[in-house]
PDB file of C-alpha atoms in Angstrom:
ATOM      1  CA  GLN A   1      37.115  60.134  -2.247  1.00  0.00           C
ATOM      2  CA  ALA A   2      33.960  58.943   0.162  1.00  0.00           C
ATOM      3  CA  VAL A   3      33.701  57.269   2.545  1.00  0.00           C
ATOM      4  CA  LEU A   4      29.992  55.649   2.338  1.00  0.00           C
ATOM      5  CA  THR A   5      28.699  54.726   0.094  1.00  0.00           C
ATOM      6  CA  GLN A   6      24.761  56.172  -1.363  1.00  0.00           C
ATOM      7  CA  PRO A   7      22.422  55.860  -4.505  1.00  0.00           C
ATOM      8  CA  PRO A   8      22.795  58.545  -6.133  1.00  0.00           C
ATOM      9  CA  SER A   9      19.345  58.702  -6.668  1.00  0.00           C
ATOM     10  CA  VAL A  10      15.180  57.734  -5.516  1.00  0.00           C
ATOM     11  CA  SER A  11      12.157  59.287  -5.732  1.00  0.00           C
ATOM     12  CA  GLY A  12       9.201  58.861  -5.595  1.00  0.00           C
ATOM     13  CA  ALA A  13       5.588  60.259  -6.001  1.00  0.00           C
ATOM     14  CA  PRO A  14       4.441  62.396  -3.275  1.00  0.00           C
ATOM     15  CA  GLY A  15       2.470  60.327  -0.387  1.00  0.00           C
ATOM     16  CA  GLN A  16       4.571  57.564  -0.795  1.00  0.00           C
ATOM     17  CA  ARG A  17       7.491  56.792   0.988  1.00  0.00           C
ATOM     18  CA  VAL A  18      11.336  56.445   0.649  1.00  0.00           C
ATOM     19  CA  THR A  19      14.016  54.979   1.777  1.00  0.00           C
ATOM     20  CA  ILE A  20      18.606  56.008   1.424  1.00  0.00           C
ATOM     21  CA  SER A  21      20.852  53.549   2.843  1.00  0.00           C
ATOM     22  CA  CYS A  22      24.154  53.908   3.700  1.00  0.00           C
ATOM     23  CA  THR A  23      27.029  51.490   3.446  1.00  0.00           C
ATOM     24  CA  GLY A  24      29.881  51.791   4.808  1.00  0.00           C
ATOM     25  CA  SER A  25      32.085  48.926   7.078  1.00  0.00           C
ATOM     26  CA  SER A  26      34.094  48.096   9.800  1.00  0.00           C
ATOM     27  CA  SER A  27      35.949  50.567  10.156  1.00  0.00           C
ATOM     28  CA  ASN A  28      32.767  53.428  10.739  1.00  0.00           C
ATOM     29  CA  ILE A  29      29.725  52.646  10.898  1.00  0.00           C
ATOM     30  CA  GLY A  30      29.723  49.234  11.897  1.00  0.00           C
ATOM     31  CA  ALA A  31      32.564  49.686  14.699  1.00  0.00           C
ATOM     32  CA  GLY A  32      29.477  51.093  16.566  1.00  0.00           C
ATOM     33  CA  TYR A  33      29.945  54.958  15.216  1.00  0.00           C
ATOM     34  CA  ASP A  34      26.276  56.823  14.596  1.00  0.00           C
ATOM     35  CA  VAL A  35      25.980  58.050  11.742  1.00  0.00           C
ATOM     36  CA  HIS A  36      23.453  61.206  10.982  1.00  0.00           C
ATOM     37  CA  TRP A  37      21.875  62.716   7.930  1.00  0.00           C
ATOM     38  CA  TYR A  38      21.119  66.216   5.934  1.00  0.00           C
ATOM     39  CA  GLN A  39      19.086  66.991   3.805  1.00  0.00           C
ATOM     40  CA  HIS A  40      20.306  69.444   0.957  1.00  0.00           C
ATOM     41  CA  LEU A  41      19.145  72.135  -0.827  1.00  0.00           C
ATOM     42  CA  PRO A  42      20.979  74.281  -3.464  1.00  0.00           C
ATOM     43  CA  GLU A  43      22.849  77.327  -2.177  1.00  0.00           C
ATOM     44  CA  THR A  44      20.847  77.012   1.033  1.00  0.00           C
ATOM     45  CA  ALA A  45      23.671  75.422   4.242  1.00  0.00           C
ATOM     46  CA  PRO A  46      22.767  72.094   4.832  1.00  0.00           C
ATOM     47  CA  LYS A  47      20.895  71.060   7.173  1.00  0.00           C
ATOM     48  CA  LEU A  48      20.761  67.937   9.906  1.00  0.00           C
ATOM     49  CA  LEU A  49      17.654  66.136  10.124  1.00  0.00           C
ATOM     50  CA  ILE A  50      19.166  63.392  11.724  1.00  0.00           C
ATOM     51  CA  SER A  51      21.966  63.357  14.341  1.00  0.00           C
ATOM     52  CA  ALA A  52      22.836  59.864  16.184  1.00  0.00           C
ATOM     53  CA  ASN A  53      21.480  57.441  13.614  1.00  0.00           C
ATOM     54  CA  PHE A  54      17.575  58.122  14.502  1.00  0.00           C
ATOM     55  CA  ASN A  55      17.308  61.152  16.521  1.00  0.00           C
ATOM     56  CA  ARG A  56      15.353  64.399  15.389  1.00  0.00           C
ATOM     57  CA  PRO A  57      16.405  68.184  16.122  1.00  0.00           C
ATOM     58  CA  SER A  58      14.268  70.017  17.260  1.00  0.00           C
ATOM     59  CA  GLY A  59      11.522  71.654  13.707  1.00  0.00           C
ATOM     60  CA  VAL A  60      12.159  68.810  11.575  1.00  0.00           C
ATOM     61  CA  PRO A  61       9.433  66.551  11.130  1.00  0.00           C
ATOM     62  CA  ASP A  62       8.722  62.573  12.036  1.00  0.00           C
ATOM     63  CA  ARG A  63       7.942  61.610   8.825  1.00  0.00           C
ATOM     64  CA  PHE A  64      11.787  61.709   8.489  1.00  0.00           C
ATOM     65  CA  SER A  65      13.203  58.903  10.097  1.00  0.00           C
ATOM     66  CA  GLY A  66      16.318  56.305  10.588  1.00  0.00           C
ATOM     67  CA  SER A  67      17.533  53.119  11.204  1.00  0.00           C
ATOM     68  CA  LYS A  68      21.136  51.747  11.393  1.00  0.00           C
ATOM     69  CA  SER A  69      21.998  48.005  11.863  1.00  0.00           C
ATOM     70  CA  GLY A  70      25.340  46.639  11.153  1.00  0.00           C
ATOM     71  CA  THR A  71      27.994  48.444   8.757  1.00  0.00           C
ATOM     72  CA  SER A  72      24.584  50.800   7.227  1.00  0.00           C
ATOM     73  CA  ALA A  73      21.878  52.811   7.872  1.00  0.00           C
ATOM     74  CA  SER A  74      18.978  54.606   6.216  1.00  0.00           C
ATOM     75  CA  LEU A  75      16.583  57.527   6.563  1.00  0.00           C
ATOM     76  CA  ALA A  76      13.068  57.222   5.513  1.00  0.00           C
ATOM     77  CA  ILE A  77      10.653  59.576   4.295  1.00  0.00           C
ATOM     78  CA  THR A  78       7.313  58.619   4.021  1.00  0.00           C
ATOM     79  CA  GLY A  79       4.174  60.967   3.483  1.00  0.00           C
ATOM     80  CA  LEU A  80       7.685  62.486   0.484  1.00  0.00           C
ATOM     81  CA  GLN A  81       5.847  65.970   0.051  1.00  0.00           C
ATOM     82  CA  ALA A  82       7.725  68.207  -2.971  1.00  0.00           C
ATOM     83  CA  GLU A  83       9.484  70.300  -1.024  1.00  0.00           C
ATOM     84  CA  ASP A  84      11.831  67.097  -0.042  1.00  0.00           C
ATOM     85  CA  GLU A  85      13.242  67.299  -3.189  1.00  0.00           C
ATOM     86  CA  ALA A  86      17.220  68.017  -1.972  1.00  0.00           C
ATOM     87  CA  GLU A  87      20.449  65.884  -2.025  1.00  0.00           C
ATOM     88  CA  TYR A  88      20.650  63.839   1.232  1.00  0.00           C
ATOM     89  CA  PHE A  89      23.819  62.512   3.400  1.00  0.00           C
ATOM     90  CA  CYS A  90      25.586  60.823   5.488  1.00  0.00           C
ATOM     91  CA  GLN A  91      28.241  61.136   8.073  1.00  0.00           C
ATOM     92  CA  SER A  92      30.107  59.521  10.318  1.00  0.00           C
ATOM     93  CA  TYR A  93      33.375  58.808  11.670  1.00  0.00           C
ATOM     94  CA  ASP A  94      36.714  56.628  10.583  1.00  0.00           C
ATOM     95  CA  ARG A  95      39.074  54.993  12.540  1.00  0.00           C
ATOM     96  CA  SER A  96      41.190  53.791  10.753  1.00  0.00           C
ATOM     97  CA  LEU A  97      41.323  57.358   8.868  1.00  0.00           C
ATOM     98  CA  GLY A  98      40.224  59.292  12.500  1.00  0.00           C
ATOM     99  CA  THR A  99      38.781  61.355  10.562  1.00  0.00           C
ATOM    100  CA  TYR A 100      34.608  62.104   9.541  1.00  0.00           C
ATOM    101  CA  VAL A 101      33.922  60.516   6.969  1.00  0.00           C
ATOM    102  CA  PHE A 102      30.398  60.972   3.890  1.00  0.00           C
ATOM    103  CA  GLY A 103      28.457  59.552   2.184  1.00  0.00           C
ATOM    104  CA  THR A 104      28.209  59.955  -1.719  1.00  0.00           C
ATOM    105  CA  GLY A 105      24.238  61.793  -1.907  1.00  0.00           C
ATOM    106  CA  THR A 106      21.733  60.948  -2.968  1.00  0.00           C
ATOM    107  CA  LYS A 107      18.822  63.064  -4.712  1.00  0.00           C
ATOM    108  CA  VAL A 108      15.321  63.200  -4.162  1.00  0.00           C
ATOM    109  CA  THR A 109      12.609  63.038  -6.232  1.00  0.00           C
ATOM    110  CA  VAL A 110       9.223  64.008  -6.628  1.00  0.00           C
ATOM    111  CA  LEU A 111       6.923  62.854  -9.141  1.00  0.00           C
TER     112      LEU A 111
ATOM    113  CA  GLN B   1      19.285  81.247  15.194  1.00  0.00           C
ATOM    114  CA  LEU B   2      23.924  80.345  14.627  1.00  0.00           C
ATOM    115  CA  GLN B   3      24.528  81.335  11.349  1.00  0.00           C
ATOM    116  CA  LEU B   4      27.679  80.377   9.608  1.00  0.00           C
ATOM    117  CA  GLU B   5      29.396  82.284   6.885  1.00  0.00           C
ATOM    118  CA  GLU B   6      33.177  81.667   4.180  1.00  0.00           C
ATOM    119  CA  SER B   7      34.685  83.922   3.032  1.00  0.00           C
ATOM    120  CA  GLY B   8      37.383  84.795   0.180  1.00  0.00           C
ATOM    121  CA  PRO B   9      39.037  84.694  -2.519  1.00  0.00           C
ATOM    122  CA  GLY B  10      37.472  82.595  -5.067  1.00  0.00           C
ATOM    123  CA  LEU B  11      40.159  81.747  -7.277  1.00  0.00           C
ATOM    124  CA  VAL B  12      43.540  80.723  -6.569  1.00  0.00           C
ATOM    125  CA  LYS B  13      46.853  79.834  -8.180  1.00  0.00           C
ATOM    126  CA  PRO B  14      48.185  77.187  -8.871  1.00  0.00           C
ATOM    127  CA  SER B  15      51.280  77.052  -5.871  1.00  0.00           C
ATOM    128  CA  GLU B  16      49.456  79.473  -3.387  1.00  0.00           C
ATOM    129  CA  THR B  17      47.618  79.764  -0.914  1.00  0.00           C
ATOM    130  CA  LEU B  18      43.744  78.967  -0.137  1.00  0.00           C
ATOM    131  CA  ALA B  19      42.864  81.348   2.412  1.00  0.00           C
ATOM    132  CA  LEU B  20      39.390  81.472   3.871  1.00  0.00           C
ATOM    133  CA  THR B  21      37.739  82.589   6.817  1.00  0.00           C
ATOM    134  CA  CYS B  22      34.180  81.881   8.638  1.00  0.00           C
ATOM    135  CA  THR B  23      32.287  84.403  10.328  1.00  0.00           C
ATOM    136  CA  VAL B  24      29.648  83.452  12.905  1.00  0.00           C
ATOM    137  CA  SER B  25      27.071  84.937  14.080  1.00  0.00           C
ATOM    138  CA  GLY B  26      24.040  84.759  17.404  1.00  0.00           C
ATOM    139  CA  GLY B  27      27.134  83.010  18.788  1.00  0.00           C
ATOM    140  CA  ALA B  28      30.471  83.152  20.949  1.00  0.00           C
ATOM    141  CA  ILE B  29      32.848  81.657  19.724  1.00  0.00           C
ATOM    142  CA  ARG B  30      35.306  81.899  22.921  1.00  0.00           C
ATOM    143  CA  GLY B  31      34.046  79.305  25.770  1.00  0.00           C
ATOM    144  CA  SER B  32      31.335  77.974  23.526  1.00  0.00           C
ATOM    145  CA  SER B  33      32.648  74.398  24.132  1.00  0.00           C
ATOM    146  CA  HIS B  34      31.954  73.137  20.650  1.00  0.00           C
ATOM    147  CA  TYR B  35      34.471  73.058  17.629  1.00  0.00           C
ATOM    148  CA  TRP B  36      34.904  74.821  14.421  1.00  0.00           C
ATOM    149  CA  GLY B  37      35.137  72.992  11.405  1.00  0.00           C
ATOM    150  CA  TRP B  38      35.869  73.110   7.649  1.00  0.00           C
ATOM    151  CA  ILE B  39      34.736  70.763   4.638  1.00  0.00           C
ATOM    152  CA  ARG B  40      34.654  70.877   1.232  1.00  0.00           C
ATOM    153  CA  HIS B  41      33.020  69.433  -1.739  1.00  0.00           C
ATOM    154  CA  SER B  42      35.141  68.228  -4.920  1.00  0.00           C
ATOM    155  CA  PRO B  43      34.234  66.132  -7.550  1.00  0.00           C
ATOM    156  CA  GLY B  44      37.006  64.158  -7.211  1.00  0.00           C
ATOM    157  CA  LYS B  45      36.126  63.691  -3.694  1.00  0.00           C
ATOM    158  CA  GLY B  46      32.741  64.106  -2.720  1.00  0.00           C
ATOM    159  CA  LEU B  47      32.493  65.259   0.592  1.00  0.00           C
ATOM    160  CA  GLU B  48      35.815  65.595   2.964  1.00  0.00           C
ATOM    161  CA  TRP B  49      36.732  66.494   5.989  1.00  0.00           C
ATOM    162  CA  LEU B  50      39.182  69.453   6.036  1.00  0.00           C
ATOM    163  CA  GLY B  51      40.302  69.894  10.089  1.00  0.00           C
ATOM    164  CA  SER B  52      39.356  71.368  13.012  1.00  0.00           C
ATOM    165  CA  ILE B  53      40.278  74.066  16.221  1.00  0.00           C
ATOM    166  CA  TYR B  54      38.415  73.834  19.321  1.00  0.00           C
ATOM    167  CA  SER B  55      37.329  77.197  20.902  1.00  0.00           C
ATOM    168  CA  SER B  56      40.662  76.635  22.715  1.00  0.00           C
ATOM    169  CA  GLY B  57      42.666  76.824  19.884  1.00  0.00           C
ATOM    170  CA  SER B  58      43.184  72.827  19.413  1.00  0.00           C
ATOM    171  CA  THR B  59      44.014  71.905  16.039  1.00  0.00           C
ATOM    172  CA  TYR B  60      43.028  68.595  14.907  1.00  0.00           C
ATOM    173  CA  TYR B  61      43.321  67.958  11.047  1.00  0.00           C
ATOM    174  CA  LYS B  62      42.738  65.387   8.430  1.00  0.00           C
ATOM    175  CA  PRO B  63      46.175  63.547   8.508  1.00  0.00           C
ATOM    176  CA  SER B  64      46.660  63.421   4.550  1.00  0.00           C
ATOM    177  CA  LEU B  65      46.382  67.713   4.469  1.00  0.00           C
ATOM    178  CA  GLN B  66      48.100  67.908   8.083  1.00  0.00           C
ATOM    179  CA  ARG B  67      51.598  69.134   6.308  1.00  0.00           C
ATOM    180  CA  ARG B  68      49.234  71.715   3.698  1.00  0.00           C
ATOM    181  CA  VAL B  69      46.756  73.365   7.114  1.00  0.00           C
ATOM    182  CA  THR B  70      46.452  75.687   8.808  1.00  0.00           C
ATOM    183  CA  ILE B  71      43.305  76.722  11.227  1.00  0.00           C
ATOM    184  CA  SER B  72      43.082  78.824  12.838  1.00  0.00           C
ATOM    185  CA  VAL B  73      40.581  81.862  15.130  1.00  0.00           C
ATOM    186  CA  ASP B  74      40.129  84.840  16.501  1.00  0.00           C
ATOM    187  CA  THR B  75      37.245  85.125  19.442  1.00  0.00           C
ATOM    188  CA  SER B  76      37.809  88.880  19.335  1.00  0.00           C
ATOM    189  CA  LYS B  77      36.172  89.482  15.379  1.00  0.00           C
ATOM    190  CA  ASN B  78      33.995  85.329  16.017  1.00  0.00           C
ATOM    191  CA  GLN B  79      36.036  84.102  13.203  1.00  0.00           C
ATOM    192  CA  PHE B  80      38.198  81.044  12.479  1.00  0.00           C
ATOM    193  CA  SER B  81      39.495  80.151   9.299  1.00  0.00           C
ATOM    194  CA  LEU B  82      41.018  78.350   6.802  1.00  0.00           C
ATOM    195  CA  LYS B  83      44.062  78.272   5.411  1.00  0.00           C
ATOM    196  CA  LEU B  84      45.626  75.983   2.838  1.00  0.00           C
ATOM    197  CA  ARG B  85      48.747  75.621   1.312  1.00  0.00           C
ATOM    198  CA  SER B  86      50.300  74.500  -2.079  1.00  0.00           C
ATOM    199  CA  VAL B  87      47.168  74.422  -3.538  1.00  0.00           C
ATOM    200  CA  THR B  88      46.094  72.308  -7.082  1.00  0.00           C
ATOM    201  CA  ALA B  89      43.205  71.729  -9.285  1.00  0.00           C
ATOM    202  CA  ALA B  90      42.483  68.710  -7.089  1.00  0.00           C
ATOM    203  CA  ASP B  91      42.113  71.807  -4.525  1.00  0.00           C
ATOM    204  CA  ALA B  92      39.114  72.842  -6.408  1.00  0.00           C
ATOM    205  CA  GLY B  93      35.771  72.396  -5.026  1.00  0.00           C
ATOM    206  CA  VAL B  94      33.085  73.763  -2.672  1.00  0.00           C
ATOM    207  CA  TYR B  95      34.159  74.871   0.902  1.00  0.00           C
ATOM    208  CA  TYR B  96      31.891  75.124   4.573  1.00  0.00           C
ATOM    209  CA  CYS B  97      32.236  76.062   8.157  1.00  0.00           C
ATOM    210  CA  ALA B  98      30.208  73.693  10.500  1.00  0.00           C
ATOM    211  CA  ARG B  99      30.566  73.746  14.499  1.00  0.00           C
ATOM    212  CA  HIS B 100      30.345  70.150  15.894  1.00  0.00           C
ATOM    213  CA  PRO B 101      29.991  68.531  19.375  1.00  0.00           C
ATOM    214  CA  GLY B 102      32.465  66.573  19.561  1.00  0.00           C
ATOM    215  CA  ILE B 103      35.509  65.221  17.799  1.00  0.00           C
ATOM    216  CA  VAL B 104      34.745  61.629  17.335  1.00  0.00           C
ATOM    217  CA  GLY B 105      31.533  60.801  15.401  1.00  0.00           C
ATOM    218  CA  SER B 106      29.491  63.681  16.613  1.00  0.00           C
ATOM    219  CA  ASN B 107      27.301  65.577  13.561  1.00  0.00           C
ATOM    220  CA  LEU B 108      27.812  68.618  12.720  1.00  0.00           C
ATOM    221  CA  ASP B 109      24.847  70.404  14.265  1.00  0.00           C
ATOM    222  CA  TYR B 110      25.797  74.337  11.921  1.00  0.00           C
ATOM    223  CA  TRP B 111      26.802  74.700   8.177  1.00  0.00           C
ATOM    224  CA  GLY B 112      27.556  78.064   6.119  1.00  0.00           C
ATOM    225  CA  GLN B 113      26.446  77.748   2.729  1.00  0.00           C
ATOM    226  CA  GLY B 114      29.733  77.485   1.194  1.00  0.00           C
ATOM    227  CA  THR B 115      32.265  79.511  -1.404  1.00  0.00           C
ATOM    228  CA  LEU B 116      33.140  78.002  -4.073  1.00  0.00           C
ATOM    229  CA  VAL B 117      37.037  77.816  -4.654  1.00  0.00           C
ATOM    230  CA  ASN B 118      38.096  77.429  -7.973  1.00  0.00           C
ATOM    231  CA  VAL B 119      42.772  76.877  -9.147  1.00  0.00           C
ATOM    232  CA  SER B 120      43.157  78.423 -12.242  1.00  0.00           C
ATOM    233  CA  SER B 121      46.241  80.661 -13.580  1.00  0.00           C
TER     234      SER B 121
END
């Protein structure tokens, strides 16, 4: 099972702000490992959206932002646009498992 | 722009070996100082890292799969491959290849679009 917990779905109207949580434990996020976020559209390659908790790779709009606190992290999308409708998942590393770990995934719907 | 593309059979029989290849274009594996890995998404377990190989050939596997997984690289073809032995229905899912800069705590900065593998007789 995916080790990091995310809400199955979030929705918002165009222009609104939505947030997605990613909850882990003391062996992954709480141990200080970075959290990374990805956007995944059907039939396409997942795209790195936020690297190392809050860094946006080149080309990622600044309406996407990340944060981390304790054993959790969050992805915020401000000024929601129709093209943001996709699945989003988080990723970190777990020292007990000795593996990369992923979130359960969140489907964002633009109303 | 780096691109990765998975290829291989979409159907594998139970107890047989799943074999997939990832072809990299837009950049060379040899001397890249990156890791090249395999991730799968299955209904039962969600996204799961299976293992990775460094450009020099060093391998790293998910501990629970270590006995069944082999990842290899062919720098002459700019490809790396996954073999998963003794598959069961639980191994069905979408398999992705990806690149990552480090082995602990790194992001996965480039992914393939995935290939669906079913396990059935």
